[in-house]
Short mmCIF file of C-alpha atoms in Angstrom, two decimals:
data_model
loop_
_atom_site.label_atom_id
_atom_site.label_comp_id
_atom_site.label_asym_id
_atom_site.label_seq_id
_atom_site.Cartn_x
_atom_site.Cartn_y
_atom_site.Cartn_z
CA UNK U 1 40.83 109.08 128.24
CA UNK U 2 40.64 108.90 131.81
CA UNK U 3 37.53 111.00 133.49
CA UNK U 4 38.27 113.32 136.67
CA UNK U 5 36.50 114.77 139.19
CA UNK U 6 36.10 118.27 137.31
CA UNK U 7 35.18 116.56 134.14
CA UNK U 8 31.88 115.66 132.64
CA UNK U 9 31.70 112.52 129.81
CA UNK U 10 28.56 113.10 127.58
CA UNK U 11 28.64 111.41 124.14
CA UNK U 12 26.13 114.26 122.95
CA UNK U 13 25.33 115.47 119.49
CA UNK U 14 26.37 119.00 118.65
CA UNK U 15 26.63 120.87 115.56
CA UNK U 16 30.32 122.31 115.11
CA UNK U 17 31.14 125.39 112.66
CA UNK U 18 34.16 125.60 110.72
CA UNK U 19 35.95 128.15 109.34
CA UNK U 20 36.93 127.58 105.32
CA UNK U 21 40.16 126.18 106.40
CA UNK U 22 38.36 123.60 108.41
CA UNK U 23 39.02 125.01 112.14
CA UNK U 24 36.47 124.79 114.93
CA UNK U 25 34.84 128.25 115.16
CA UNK U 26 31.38 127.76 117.90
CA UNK U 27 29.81 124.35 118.83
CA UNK U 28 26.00 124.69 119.55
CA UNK U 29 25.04 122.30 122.59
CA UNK U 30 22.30 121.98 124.41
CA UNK U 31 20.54 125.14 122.66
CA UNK U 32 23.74 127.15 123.19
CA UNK U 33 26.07 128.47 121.43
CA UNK U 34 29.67 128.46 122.29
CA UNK U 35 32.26 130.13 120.88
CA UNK U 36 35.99 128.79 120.40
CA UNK U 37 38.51 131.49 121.83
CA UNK U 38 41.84 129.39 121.92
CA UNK U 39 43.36 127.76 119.38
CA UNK U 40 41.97 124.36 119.08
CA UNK U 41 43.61 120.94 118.95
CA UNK U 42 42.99 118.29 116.16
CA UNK U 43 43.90 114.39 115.82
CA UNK U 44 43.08 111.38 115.03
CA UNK U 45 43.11 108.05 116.13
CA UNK U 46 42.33 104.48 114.49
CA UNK U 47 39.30 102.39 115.23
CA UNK U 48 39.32 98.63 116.41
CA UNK U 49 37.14 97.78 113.73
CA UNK U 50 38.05 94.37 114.49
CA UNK U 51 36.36 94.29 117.70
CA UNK U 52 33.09 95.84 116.36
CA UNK U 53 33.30 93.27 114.06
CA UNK U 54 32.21 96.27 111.63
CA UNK U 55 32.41 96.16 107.89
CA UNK U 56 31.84 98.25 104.88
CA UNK U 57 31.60 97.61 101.06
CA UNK U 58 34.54 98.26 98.77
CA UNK U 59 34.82 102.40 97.93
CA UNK U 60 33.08 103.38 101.48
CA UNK U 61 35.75 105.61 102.29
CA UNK U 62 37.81 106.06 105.57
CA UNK U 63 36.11 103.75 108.05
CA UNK U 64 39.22 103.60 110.49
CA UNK U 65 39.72 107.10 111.52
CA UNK U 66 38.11 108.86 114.48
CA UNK U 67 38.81 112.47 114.60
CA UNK U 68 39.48 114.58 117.74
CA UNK U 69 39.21 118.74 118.43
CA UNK U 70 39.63 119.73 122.28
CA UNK U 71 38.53 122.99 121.80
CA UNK U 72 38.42 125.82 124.42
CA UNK U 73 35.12 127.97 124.35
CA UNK U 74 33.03 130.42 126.13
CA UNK U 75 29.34 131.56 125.97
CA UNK U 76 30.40 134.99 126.35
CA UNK U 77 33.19 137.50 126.87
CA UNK U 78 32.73 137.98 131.33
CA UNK U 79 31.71 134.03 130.86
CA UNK U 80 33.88 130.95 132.56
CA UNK U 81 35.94 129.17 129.78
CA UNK U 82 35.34 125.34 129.44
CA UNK U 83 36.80 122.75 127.50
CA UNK U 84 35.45 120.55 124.67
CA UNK U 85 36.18 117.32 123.90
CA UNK U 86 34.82 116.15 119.93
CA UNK U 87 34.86 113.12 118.47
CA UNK U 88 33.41 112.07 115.20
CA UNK U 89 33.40 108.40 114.35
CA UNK U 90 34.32 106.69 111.09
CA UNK U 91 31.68 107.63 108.14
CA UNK U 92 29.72 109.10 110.20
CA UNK U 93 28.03 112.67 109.04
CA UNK U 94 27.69 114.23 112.96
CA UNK U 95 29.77 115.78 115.56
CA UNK U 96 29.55 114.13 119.83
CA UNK U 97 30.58 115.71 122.62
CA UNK U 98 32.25 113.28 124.46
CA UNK U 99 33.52 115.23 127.51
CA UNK U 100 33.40 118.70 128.77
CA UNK U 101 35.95 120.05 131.30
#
């Protein structure tokens, strides 16, 4: 992902709430809370575990898999929207917000 001027990179924690289906519905950052109002996006993409020279004993789970969500949210209803970037690395419990646009 390539950073521009309007863009912010962070690699923060944030706690993400999901819907029973598993969608995105508010991501609380920095003692905020900000609601999703768009419909989000979701991938995924594979890790060079190889280059982190990272390994993990037998029945781990998926330890190759980083998952995306570029979510659109807002504070409130009259407030600017912004866009989230999420990432959540292989086996790993929490949520970071890598960029915020």
């Amino acid at each position: 992902m390539i950073a521009t001027a309007n863009e912010t990179t962070l690699n923060a924690r944030v706690d993400v709430r999901f819907s029973p289906t598993g969608r995105p519905l508010a991501v609380r950052y920095d003692g905020r809370l900000w609601v999703v109002t768009e419909e989000p996006v979701h991938w995924s993409e594979r890790d060079a575990w190889w280059e982190r020279r990272r390994t993990a004993p037998a029945g781990a789970g998926n330890i190759v898999d980083i998952e995306f969500w570029r979510v659109q949210v807002k504070l409130s209803a009259n407030a600017a929207l912004r866009t989230f970037l999420l990432r959540r690395e292989p086996a790993a419990a929490e949520w970071l917000l890598e960029s915020i646009s």
